[in-house]
mmCIF file of C-alpha atoms in Angstrom:
data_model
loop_
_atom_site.group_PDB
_atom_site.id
_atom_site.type_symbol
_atom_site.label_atom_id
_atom_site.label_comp_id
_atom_site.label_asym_id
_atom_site.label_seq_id
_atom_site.Cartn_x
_atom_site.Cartn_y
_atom_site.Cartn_z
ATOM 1 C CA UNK A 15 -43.847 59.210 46.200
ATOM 2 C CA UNK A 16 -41.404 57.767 48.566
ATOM 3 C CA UNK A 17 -39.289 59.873 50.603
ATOM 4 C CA UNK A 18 -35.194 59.485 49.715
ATOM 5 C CA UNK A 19 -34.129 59.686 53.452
ATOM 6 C CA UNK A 20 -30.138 60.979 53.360
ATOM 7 C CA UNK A 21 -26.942 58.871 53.898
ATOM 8 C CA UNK A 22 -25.500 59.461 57.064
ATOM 9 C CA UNK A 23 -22.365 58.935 58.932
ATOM 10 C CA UNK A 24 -22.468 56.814 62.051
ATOM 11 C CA UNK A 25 -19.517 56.707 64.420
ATOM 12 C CA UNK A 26 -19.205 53.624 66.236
ATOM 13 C CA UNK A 27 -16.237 52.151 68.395
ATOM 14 C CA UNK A 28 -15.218 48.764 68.410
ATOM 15 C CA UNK A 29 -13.201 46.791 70.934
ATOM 16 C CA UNK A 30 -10.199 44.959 69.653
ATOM 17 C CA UNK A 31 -8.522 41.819 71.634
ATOM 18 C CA UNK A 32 -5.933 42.220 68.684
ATOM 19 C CA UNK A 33 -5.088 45.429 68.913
ATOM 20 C CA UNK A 34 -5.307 45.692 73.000
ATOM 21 C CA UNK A 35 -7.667 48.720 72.812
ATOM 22 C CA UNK A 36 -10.260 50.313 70.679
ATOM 23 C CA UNK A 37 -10.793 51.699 67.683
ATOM 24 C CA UNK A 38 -12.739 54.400 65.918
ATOM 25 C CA UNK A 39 -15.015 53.658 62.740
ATOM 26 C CA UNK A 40 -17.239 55.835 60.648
ATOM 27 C CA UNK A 41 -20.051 53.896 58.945
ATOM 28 C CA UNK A 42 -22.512 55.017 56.444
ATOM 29 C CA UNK A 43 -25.072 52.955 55.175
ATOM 30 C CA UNK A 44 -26.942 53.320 51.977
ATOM 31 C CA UNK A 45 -30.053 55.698 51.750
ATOM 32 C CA UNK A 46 -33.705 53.806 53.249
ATOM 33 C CA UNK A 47 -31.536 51.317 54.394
ATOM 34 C CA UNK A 48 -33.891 48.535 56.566
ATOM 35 C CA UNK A 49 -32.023 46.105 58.384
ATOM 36 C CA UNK A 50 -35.421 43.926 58.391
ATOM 37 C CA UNK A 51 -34.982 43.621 54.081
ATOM 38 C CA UNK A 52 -33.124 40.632 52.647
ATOM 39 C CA UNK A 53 -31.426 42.040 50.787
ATOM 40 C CA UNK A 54 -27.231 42.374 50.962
ATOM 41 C CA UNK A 55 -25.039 45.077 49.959
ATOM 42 C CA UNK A 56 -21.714 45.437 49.104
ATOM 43 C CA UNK A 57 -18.885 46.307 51.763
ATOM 44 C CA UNK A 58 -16.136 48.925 51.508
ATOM 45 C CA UNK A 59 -13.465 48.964 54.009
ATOM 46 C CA UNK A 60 -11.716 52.629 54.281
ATOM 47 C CA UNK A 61 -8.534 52.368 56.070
ATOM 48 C CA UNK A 62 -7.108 55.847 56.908
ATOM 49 C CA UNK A 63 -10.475 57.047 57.482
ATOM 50 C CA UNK A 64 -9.569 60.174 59.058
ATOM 51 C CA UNK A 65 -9.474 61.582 55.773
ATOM 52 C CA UNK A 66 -10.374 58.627 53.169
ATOM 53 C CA UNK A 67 -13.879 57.710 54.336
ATOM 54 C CA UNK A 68 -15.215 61.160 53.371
ATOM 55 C CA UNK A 69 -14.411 61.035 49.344
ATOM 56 C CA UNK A 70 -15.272 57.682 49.432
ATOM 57 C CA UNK A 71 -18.384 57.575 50.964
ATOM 58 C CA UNK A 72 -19.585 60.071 49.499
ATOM 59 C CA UNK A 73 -18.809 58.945 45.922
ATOM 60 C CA UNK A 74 -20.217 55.611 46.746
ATOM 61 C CA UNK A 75 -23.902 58.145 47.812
ATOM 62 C CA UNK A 76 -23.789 60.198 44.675
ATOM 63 C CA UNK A 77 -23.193 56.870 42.301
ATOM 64 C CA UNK A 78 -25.498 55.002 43.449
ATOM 65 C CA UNK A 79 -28.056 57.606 43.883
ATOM 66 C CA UNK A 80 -28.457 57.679 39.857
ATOM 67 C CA UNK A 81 -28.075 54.047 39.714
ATOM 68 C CA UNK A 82 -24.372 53.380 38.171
ATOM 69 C CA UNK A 83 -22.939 51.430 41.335
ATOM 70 C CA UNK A 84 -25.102 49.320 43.713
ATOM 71 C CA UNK A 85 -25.765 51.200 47.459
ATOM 72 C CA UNK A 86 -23.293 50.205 49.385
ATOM 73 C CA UNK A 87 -21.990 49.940 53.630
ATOM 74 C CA UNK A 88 -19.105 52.249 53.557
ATOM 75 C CA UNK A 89 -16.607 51.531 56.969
ATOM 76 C CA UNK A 90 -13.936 53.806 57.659
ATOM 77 C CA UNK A 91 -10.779 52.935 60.323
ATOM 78 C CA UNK A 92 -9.478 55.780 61.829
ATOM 79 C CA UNK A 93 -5.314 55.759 61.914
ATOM 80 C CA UNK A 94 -4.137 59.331 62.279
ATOM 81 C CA UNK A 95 -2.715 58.334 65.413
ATOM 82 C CA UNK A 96 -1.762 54.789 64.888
ATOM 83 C CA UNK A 97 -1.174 54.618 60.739
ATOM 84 C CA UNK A 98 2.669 53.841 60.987
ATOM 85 C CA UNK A 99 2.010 51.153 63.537
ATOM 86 C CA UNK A 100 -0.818 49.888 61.966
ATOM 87 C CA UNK A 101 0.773 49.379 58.475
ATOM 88 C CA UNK A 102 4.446 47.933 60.303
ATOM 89 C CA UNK A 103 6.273 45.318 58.364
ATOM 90 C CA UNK A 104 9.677 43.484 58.776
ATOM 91 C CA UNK A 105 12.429 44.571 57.641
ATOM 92 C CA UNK A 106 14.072 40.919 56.225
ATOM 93 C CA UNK A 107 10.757 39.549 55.146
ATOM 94 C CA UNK A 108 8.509 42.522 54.424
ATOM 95 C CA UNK A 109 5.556 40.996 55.728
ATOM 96 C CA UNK A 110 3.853 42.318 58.142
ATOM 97 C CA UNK A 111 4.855 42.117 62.015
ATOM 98 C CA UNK A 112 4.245 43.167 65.252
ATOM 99 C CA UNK A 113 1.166 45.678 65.699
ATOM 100 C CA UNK A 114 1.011 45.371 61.656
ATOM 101 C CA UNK A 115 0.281 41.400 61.956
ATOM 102 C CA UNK A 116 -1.980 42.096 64.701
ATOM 103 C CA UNK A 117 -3.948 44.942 62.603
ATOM 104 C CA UNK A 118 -3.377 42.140 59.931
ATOM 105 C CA UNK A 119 -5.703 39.766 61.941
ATOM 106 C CA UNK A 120 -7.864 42.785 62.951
ATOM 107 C CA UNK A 121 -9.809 43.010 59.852
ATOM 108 C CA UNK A 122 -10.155 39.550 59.424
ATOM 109 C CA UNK A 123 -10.706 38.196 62.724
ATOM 110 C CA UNK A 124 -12.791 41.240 64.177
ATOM 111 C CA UNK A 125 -13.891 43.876 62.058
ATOM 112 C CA UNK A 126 -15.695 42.188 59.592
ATOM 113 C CA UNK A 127 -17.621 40.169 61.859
ATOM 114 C CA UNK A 128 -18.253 42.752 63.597
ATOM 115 C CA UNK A 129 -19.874 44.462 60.585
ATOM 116 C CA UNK A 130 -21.472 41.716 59.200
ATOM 117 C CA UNK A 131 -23.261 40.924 62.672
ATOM 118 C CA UNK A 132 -24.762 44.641 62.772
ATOM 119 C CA UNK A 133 -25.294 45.324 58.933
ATOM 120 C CA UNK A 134 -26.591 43.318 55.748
ATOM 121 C CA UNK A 135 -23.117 43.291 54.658
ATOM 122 C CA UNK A 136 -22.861 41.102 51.161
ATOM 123 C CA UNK A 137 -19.509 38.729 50.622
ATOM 124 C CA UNK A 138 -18.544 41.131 47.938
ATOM 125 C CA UNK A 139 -16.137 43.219 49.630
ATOM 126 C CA UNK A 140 -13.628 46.199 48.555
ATOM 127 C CA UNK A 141 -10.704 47.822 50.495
ATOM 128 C CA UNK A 142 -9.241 50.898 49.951
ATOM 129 C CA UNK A 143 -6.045 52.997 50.807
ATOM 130 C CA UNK A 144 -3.725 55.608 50.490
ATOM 131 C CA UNK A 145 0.416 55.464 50.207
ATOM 132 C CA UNK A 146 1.018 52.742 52.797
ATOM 133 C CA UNK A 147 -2.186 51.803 53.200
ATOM 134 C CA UNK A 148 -2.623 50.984 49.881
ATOM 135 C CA UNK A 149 0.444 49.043 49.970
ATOM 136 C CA UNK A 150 -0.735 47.154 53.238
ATOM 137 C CA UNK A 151 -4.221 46.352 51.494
ATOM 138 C CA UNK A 152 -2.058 44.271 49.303
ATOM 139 C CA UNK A 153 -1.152 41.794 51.816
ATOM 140 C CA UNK A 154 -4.783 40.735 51.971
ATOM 141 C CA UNK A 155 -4.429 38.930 48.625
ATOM 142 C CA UNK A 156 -1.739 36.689 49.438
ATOM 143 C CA UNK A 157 -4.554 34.684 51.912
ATOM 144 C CA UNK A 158 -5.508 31.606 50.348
ATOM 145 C CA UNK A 159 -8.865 32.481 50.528
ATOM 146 C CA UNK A 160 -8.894 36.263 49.751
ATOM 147 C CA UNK A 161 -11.231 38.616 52.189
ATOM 148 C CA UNK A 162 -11.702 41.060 49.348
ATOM 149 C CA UNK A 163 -12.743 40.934 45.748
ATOM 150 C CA UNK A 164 -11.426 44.486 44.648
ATOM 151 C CA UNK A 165 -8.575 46.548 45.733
ATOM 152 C CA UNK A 166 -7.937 50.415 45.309
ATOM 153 C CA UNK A 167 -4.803 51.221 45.707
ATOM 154 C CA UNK A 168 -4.453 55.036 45.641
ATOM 155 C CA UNK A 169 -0.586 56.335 45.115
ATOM 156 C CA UNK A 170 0.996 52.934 47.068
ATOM 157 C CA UNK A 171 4.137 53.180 48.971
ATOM 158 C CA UNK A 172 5.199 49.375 48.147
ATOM 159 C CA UNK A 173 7.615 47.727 50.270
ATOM 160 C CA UNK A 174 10.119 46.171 48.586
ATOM 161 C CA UNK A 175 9.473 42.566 46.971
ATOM 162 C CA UNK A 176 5.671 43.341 47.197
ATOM 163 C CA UNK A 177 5.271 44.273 43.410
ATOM 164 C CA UNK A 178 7.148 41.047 42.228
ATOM 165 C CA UNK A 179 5.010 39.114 44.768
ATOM 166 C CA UNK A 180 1.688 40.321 43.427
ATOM 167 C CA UNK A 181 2.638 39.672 40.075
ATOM 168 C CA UNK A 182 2.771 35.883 40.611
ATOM 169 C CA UNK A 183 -0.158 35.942 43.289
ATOM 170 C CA UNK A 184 -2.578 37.870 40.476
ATOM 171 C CA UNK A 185 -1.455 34.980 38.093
ATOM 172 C CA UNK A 186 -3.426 32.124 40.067
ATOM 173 C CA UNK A 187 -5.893 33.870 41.374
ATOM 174 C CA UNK A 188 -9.336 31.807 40.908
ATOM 175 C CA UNK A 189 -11.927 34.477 42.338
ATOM 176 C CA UNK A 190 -12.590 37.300 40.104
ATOM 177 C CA UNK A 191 -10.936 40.111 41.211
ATOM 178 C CA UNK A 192 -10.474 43.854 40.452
ATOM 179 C CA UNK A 193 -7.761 45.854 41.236
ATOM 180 C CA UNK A 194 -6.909 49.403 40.560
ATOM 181 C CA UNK A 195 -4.026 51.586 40.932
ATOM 182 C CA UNK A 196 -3.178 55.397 40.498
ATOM 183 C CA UNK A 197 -0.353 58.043 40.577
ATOM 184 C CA UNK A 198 -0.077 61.228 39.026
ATOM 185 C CA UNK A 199 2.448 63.585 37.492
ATOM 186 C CA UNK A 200 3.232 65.661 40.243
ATOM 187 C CA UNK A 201 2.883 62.446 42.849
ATOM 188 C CA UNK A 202 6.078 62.259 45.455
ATOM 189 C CA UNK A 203 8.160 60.879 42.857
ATOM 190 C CA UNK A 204 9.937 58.061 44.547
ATOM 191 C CA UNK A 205 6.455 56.796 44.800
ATOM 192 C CA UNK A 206 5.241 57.336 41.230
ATOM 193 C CA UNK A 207 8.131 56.101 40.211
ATOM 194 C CA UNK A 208 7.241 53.003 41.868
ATOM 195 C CA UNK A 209 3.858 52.542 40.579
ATOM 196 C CA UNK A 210 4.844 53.275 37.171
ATOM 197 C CA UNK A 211 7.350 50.467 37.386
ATOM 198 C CA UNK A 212 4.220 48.134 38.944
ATOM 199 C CA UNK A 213 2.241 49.275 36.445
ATOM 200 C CA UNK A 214 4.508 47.596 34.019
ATOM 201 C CA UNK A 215 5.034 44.600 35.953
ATOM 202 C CA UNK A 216 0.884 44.073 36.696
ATOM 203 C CA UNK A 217 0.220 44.325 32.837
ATOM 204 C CA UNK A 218 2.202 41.533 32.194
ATOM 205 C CA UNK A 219 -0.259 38.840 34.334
ATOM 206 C CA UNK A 220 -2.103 36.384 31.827
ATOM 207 C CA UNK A 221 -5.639 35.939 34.193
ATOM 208 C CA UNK A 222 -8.975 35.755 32.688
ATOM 209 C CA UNK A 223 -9.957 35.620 36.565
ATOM 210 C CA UNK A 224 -8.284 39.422 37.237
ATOM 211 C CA UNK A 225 -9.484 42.796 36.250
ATOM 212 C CA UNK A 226 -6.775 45.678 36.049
ATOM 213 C CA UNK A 227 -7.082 49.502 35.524
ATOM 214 C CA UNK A 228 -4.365 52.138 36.088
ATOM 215 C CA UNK A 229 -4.504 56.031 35.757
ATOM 216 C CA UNK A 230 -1.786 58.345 35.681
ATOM 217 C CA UNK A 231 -3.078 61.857 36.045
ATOM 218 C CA UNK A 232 -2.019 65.098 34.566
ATOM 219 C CA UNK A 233 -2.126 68.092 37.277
ATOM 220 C CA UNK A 234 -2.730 66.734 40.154
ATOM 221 C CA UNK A 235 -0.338 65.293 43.932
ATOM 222 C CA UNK A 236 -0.036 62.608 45.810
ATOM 223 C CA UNK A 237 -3.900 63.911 47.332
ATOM 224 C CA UNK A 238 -5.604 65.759 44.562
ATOM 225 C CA UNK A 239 -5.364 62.405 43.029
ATOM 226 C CA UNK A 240 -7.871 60.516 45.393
ATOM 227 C CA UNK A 241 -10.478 62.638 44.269
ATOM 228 C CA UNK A 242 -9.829 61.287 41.047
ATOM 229 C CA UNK A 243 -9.056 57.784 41.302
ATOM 230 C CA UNK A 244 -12.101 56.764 43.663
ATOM 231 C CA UNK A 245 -14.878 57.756 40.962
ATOM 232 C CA UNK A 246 -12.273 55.796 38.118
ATOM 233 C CA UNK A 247 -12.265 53.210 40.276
ATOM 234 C CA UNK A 248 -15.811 52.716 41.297
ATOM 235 C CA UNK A 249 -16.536 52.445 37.451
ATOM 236 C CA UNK A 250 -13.990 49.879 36.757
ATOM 237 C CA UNK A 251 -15.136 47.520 39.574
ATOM 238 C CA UNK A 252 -18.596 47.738 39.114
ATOM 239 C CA UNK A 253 -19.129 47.998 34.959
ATOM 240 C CA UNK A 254 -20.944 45.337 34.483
ATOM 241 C CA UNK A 255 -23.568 46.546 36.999
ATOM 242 C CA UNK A 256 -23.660 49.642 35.111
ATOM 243 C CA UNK A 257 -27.307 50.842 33.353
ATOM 244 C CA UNK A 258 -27.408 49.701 29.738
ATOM 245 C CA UNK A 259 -25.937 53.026 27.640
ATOM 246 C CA UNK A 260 -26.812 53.490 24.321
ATOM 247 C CA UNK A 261 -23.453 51.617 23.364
ATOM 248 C CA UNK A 262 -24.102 48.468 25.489
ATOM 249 C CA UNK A 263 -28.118 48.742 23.617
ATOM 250 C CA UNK A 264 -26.899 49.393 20.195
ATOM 251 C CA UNK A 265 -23.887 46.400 20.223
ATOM 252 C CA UNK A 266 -25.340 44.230 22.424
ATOM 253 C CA UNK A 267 -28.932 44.512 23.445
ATOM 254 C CA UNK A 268 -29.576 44.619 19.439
ATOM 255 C CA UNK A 269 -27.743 42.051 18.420
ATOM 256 C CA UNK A 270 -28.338 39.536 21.131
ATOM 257 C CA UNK A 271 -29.074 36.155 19.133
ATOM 258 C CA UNK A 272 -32.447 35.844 21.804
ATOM 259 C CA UNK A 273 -34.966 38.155 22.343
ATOM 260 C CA UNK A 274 -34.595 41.478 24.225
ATOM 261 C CA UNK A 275 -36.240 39.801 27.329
ATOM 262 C CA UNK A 276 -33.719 37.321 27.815
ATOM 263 C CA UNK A 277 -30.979 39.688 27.017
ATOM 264 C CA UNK A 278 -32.386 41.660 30.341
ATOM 265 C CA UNK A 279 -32.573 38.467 32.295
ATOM 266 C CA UNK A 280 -29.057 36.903 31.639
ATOM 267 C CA UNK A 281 -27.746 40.357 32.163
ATOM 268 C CA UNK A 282 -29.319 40.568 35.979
ATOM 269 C CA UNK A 283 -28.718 36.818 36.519
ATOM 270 C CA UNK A 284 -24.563 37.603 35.436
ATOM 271 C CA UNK A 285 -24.124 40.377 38.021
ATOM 272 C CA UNK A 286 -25.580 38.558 40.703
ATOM 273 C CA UNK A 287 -23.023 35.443 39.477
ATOM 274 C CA UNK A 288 -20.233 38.014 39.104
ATOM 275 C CA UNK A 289 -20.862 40.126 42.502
ATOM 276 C CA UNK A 290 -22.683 37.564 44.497
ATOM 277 C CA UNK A 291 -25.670 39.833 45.465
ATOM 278 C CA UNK A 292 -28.816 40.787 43.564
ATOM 279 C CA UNK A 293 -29.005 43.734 41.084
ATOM 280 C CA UNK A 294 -32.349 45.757 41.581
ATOM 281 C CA UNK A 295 -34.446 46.245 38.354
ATOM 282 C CA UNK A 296 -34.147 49.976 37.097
ATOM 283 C CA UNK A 297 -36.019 51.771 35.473
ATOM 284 C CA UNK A 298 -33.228 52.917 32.682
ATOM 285 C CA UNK A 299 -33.054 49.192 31.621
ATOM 286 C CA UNK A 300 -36.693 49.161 31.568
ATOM 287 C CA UNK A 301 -36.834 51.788 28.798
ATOM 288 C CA UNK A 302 -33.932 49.978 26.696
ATOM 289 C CA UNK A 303 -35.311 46.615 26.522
ATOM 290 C CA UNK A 304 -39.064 48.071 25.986
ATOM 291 C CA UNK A 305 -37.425 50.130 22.991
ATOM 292 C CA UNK A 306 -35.707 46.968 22.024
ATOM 293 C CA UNK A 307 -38.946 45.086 21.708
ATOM 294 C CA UNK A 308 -40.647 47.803 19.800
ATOM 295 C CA UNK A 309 -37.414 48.476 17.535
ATOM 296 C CA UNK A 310 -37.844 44.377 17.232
ATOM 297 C CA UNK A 311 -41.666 44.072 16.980
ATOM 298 C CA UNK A 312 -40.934 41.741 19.756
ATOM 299 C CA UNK A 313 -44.510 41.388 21.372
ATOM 300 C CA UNK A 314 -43.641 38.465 24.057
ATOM 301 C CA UNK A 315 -40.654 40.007 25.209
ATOM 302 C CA UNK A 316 -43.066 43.588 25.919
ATOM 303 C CA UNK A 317 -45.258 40.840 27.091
ATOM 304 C CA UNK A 318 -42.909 39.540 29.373
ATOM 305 C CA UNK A 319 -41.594 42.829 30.419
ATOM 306 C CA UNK A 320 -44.696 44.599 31.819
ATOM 307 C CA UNK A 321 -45.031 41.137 33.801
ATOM 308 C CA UNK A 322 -41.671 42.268 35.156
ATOM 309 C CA UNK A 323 -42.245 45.825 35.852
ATOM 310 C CA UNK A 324 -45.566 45.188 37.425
ATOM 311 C CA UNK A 325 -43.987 43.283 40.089
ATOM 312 C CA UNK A 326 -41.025 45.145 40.894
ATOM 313 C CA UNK A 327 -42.962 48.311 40.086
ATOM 314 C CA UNK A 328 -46.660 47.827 41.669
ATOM 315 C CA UNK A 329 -47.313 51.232 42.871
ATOM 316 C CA UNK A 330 -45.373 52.932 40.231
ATOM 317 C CA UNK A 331 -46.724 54.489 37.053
ATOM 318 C CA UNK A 332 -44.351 52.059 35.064
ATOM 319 C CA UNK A 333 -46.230 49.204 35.794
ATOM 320 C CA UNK A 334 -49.683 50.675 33.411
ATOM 321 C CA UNK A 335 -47.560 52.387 31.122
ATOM 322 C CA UNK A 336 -45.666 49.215 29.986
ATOM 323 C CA UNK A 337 -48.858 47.053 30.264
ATOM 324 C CA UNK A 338 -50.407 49.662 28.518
ATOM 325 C CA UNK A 339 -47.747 49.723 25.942
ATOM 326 C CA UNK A 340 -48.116 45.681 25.656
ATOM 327 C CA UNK A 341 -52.268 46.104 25.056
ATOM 328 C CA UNK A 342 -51.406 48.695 22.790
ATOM 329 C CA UNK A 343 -49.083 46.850 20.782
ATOM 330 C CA UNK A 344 -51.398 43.973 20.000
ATOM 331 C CA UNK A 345 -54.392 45.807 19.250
ATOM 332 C CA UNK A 346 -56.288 45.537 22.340
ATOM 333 C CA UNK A 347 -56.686 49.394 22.936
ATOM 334 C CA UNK A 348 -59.598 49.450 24.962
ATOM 335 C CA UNK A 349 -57.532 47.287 27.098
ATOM 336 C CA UNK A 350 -54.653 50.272 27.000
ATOM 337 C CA UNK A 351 -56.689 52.892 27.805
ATOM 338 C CA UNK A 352 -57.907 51.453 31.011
ATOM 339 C CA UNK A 353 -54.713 50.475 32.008
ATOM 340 C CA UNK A 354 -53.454 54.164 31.203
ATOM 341 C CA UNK A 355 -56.489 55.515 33.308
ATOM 342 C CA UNK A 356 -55.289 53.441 36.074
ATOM 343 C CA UNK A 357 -52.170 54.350 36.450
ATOM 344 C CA UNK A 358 -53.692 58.072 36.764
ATOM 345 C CA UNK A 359 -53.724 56.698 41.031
ATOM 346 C CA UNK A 360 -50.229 55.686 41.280
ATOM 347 C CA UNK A 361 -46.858 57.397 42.045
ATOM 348 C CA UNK A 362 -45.171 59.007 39.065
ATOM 349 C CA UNK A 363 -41.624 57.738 38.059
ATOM 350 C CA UNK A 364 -38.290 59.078 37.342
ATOM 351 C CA UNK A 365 -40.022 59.206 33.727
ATOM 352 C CA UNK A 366 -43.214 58.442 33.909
ATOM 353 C CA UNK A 367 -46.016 61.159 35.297
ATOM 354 C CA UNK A 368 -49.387 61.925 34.901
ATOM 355 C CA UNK A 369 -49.040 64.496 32.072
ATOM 356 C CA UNK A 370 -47.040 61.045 30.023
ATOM 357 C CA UNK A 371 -50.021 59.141 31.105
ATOM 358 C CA UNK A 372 -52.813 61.742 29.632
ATOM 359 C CA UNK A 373 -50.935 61.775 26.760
ATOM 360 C CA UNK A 374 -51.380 58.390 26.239
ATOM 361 C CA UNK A 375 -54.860 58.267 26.816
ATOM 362 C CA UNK A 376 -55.520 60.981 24.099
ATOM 363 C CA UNK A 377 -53.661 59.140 21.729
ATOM 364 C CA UNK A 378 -55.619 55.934 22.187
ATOM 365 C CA UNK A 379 -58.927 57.474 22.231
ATOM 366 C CA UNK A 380 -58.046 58.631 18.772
ATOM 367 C CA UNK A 381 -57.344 55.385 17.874
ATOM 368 C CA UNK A 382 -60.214 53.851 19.041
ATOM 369 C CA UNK A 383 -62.370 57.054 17.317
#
């Protein structure tokens, strides 16, 4: 079996004309990442990553360790020192200025190249932040051509005008974008007032083009609720990447007007339209479209399938249990068995071991008896 090597942090520092100094990241990259693959992966920019990077980065490991949300390059900017000058705006225009315009031109004119030069960084980008750095995130959309595609805005401090401003920016937005926002019941309450009153504002925008979730959370601050909005909003932004449930299987995947096959294929082809990068095949999808067939007495699409699996899935088990499963399915038994008996030398699966395999073979030497 291959060997899950551990997400780690790496702390790299990164000279900025912009900012007339340096700055302090913390970077983790996904588990087995290979900077020699071609393969792209989302980017998450953590401002305030003194204390931000942490929750997120390690929500963004667990996640995508059991296959919900795609593996991701998690970059943290450390503030603690430099947050209020970092996220400065004028007073008349509320915009930002001085060491805020030039920490404005930071992260587009030298962070994320800077990233993108080192790491197989994807175009599909989210940033996240905490009271005013999850007002200053904002700012980012009001660029013609937006740097991110999702924003988390955790408890935002909003200048003034900003929530009227968004409003009409979110209405002609042409990129589809996500954005999520949180408070809570015990949040400072000139800021949860706030939000609540954005809340009502943001609900209002008529976009096809923009995704919205908000969460107002019983029992917890203005920090408990980061722990609880990150995970809330890591589902949001990435459902349609999500494994097919037994929801999506029973009102979709069932009642798909073509075959079970296609339903997999459209699905994969629409996140890599949606996201921009490819969606690995997993092994839970596997199972529902191979129960689909079977539930369907779809032969061509199990056909198709264990054409699938056997080249995403060469070494695996999964690759003679489904062609198995096909042989078996049409008769050709002998043809199962062997196939079974074959996959006796491969590496066992999330789901598929050796004891599965035996079984198999038992069965179909009955058969064949």
């Amino acid at each position: 079996m291959s060997v899950q090597l551990p997400a780690q942090a790496i702390y790299k520092t990164i000279d900025s004309y912009k900012l007339e100094g340096t700055r302090e990241l913390k970077i983790q990259l996904p588990r087995n990442y290979n900077p020699e693959d071609k393969r792209s992966y989302p980017l998450i920019i953590v401002l305030d990553g003194d204390y931000l990077f942490e929750p997120v980065a390690g929500n963004i490991d667990y996640q995508s360790y059991w296959e919900d949300i795609p593996d991701c390059i998690v970059v943290g900017i450390n503030q603690a020192s430099s947050r209020v000058d970092d996220f400065y705006y004028d007073e008349e225009t509320y915009f930002p200025s001085h060491n805020g315009a030039a920490f404005y031109e930071f992260m587009a004119a030298e962070l994320l190249p800077f990233i993108e030069d080192q790491y197989n960084a994807s175009n599909f980008r989210i940033v996240v932040g905490h009271d005013l750095s999850a007002n200053f995130i904002n700012y980012y959309m009001f660029k013609d051509d937006p740097i991110f595609r999702a924003y988390v805005t955790l408890s935002p401090d909003f200048a003034p005008e900003m929530v009227n401003r968004l409003q009409q920016r979110m209405n002609i937005l042409t990129d589809e974008t996500f954005y999520y926002m949180a408070t809570a019941d015990a949040d400072i309450k000139a800021i949860r007032a706030s939000v609540v009153e954005a809340d009502a504002v943001i609900k209002t925008v008529e976009n096809e083009k923009f995704h919205y979730k908000f969460d107002e959370f019983k029992d917890a601050n203005h920090y408990s609720l980061v722990g609880r909005g990150i995970p809330k909003a890591l589902n949001q932004i990435f459902t349609l990447f999500k494994p097919i449930n037994a929801k999506e299987y029973k009102e979709q995947v069932l009642t798909y007007e073509g075959t079970p096959f296609e339903y997999l294929m459209k699905k994969y082809a629409d996140i890599e339209r949606f996201y921009g990068f490819e969606k690995k095949l997993i092994e839970n999808d596997v199972r529902a479209i191979a129960a689909a067939s079977n539930k369907k007495g779809d032969v061509e699409s199990l056909k198709e399938l264990s054409k699938l699996v056997n080249k995403h899935f060469s070494k695996s088990m999964l690759s003679a249990y489904y062609s198995g499963m096909y042989n078996e399915k049409i008769g050709n038994f002998k043809r199962a068995l062997q196939r079974y008996k074959s996959g006796l030398l491969l590496e066992p699966s999330q789901t598929v071991d050796k004891e599965i395999m035996l079984d198999k073979m038992y069965e179909i030497q009955e058969k064949i008896k």
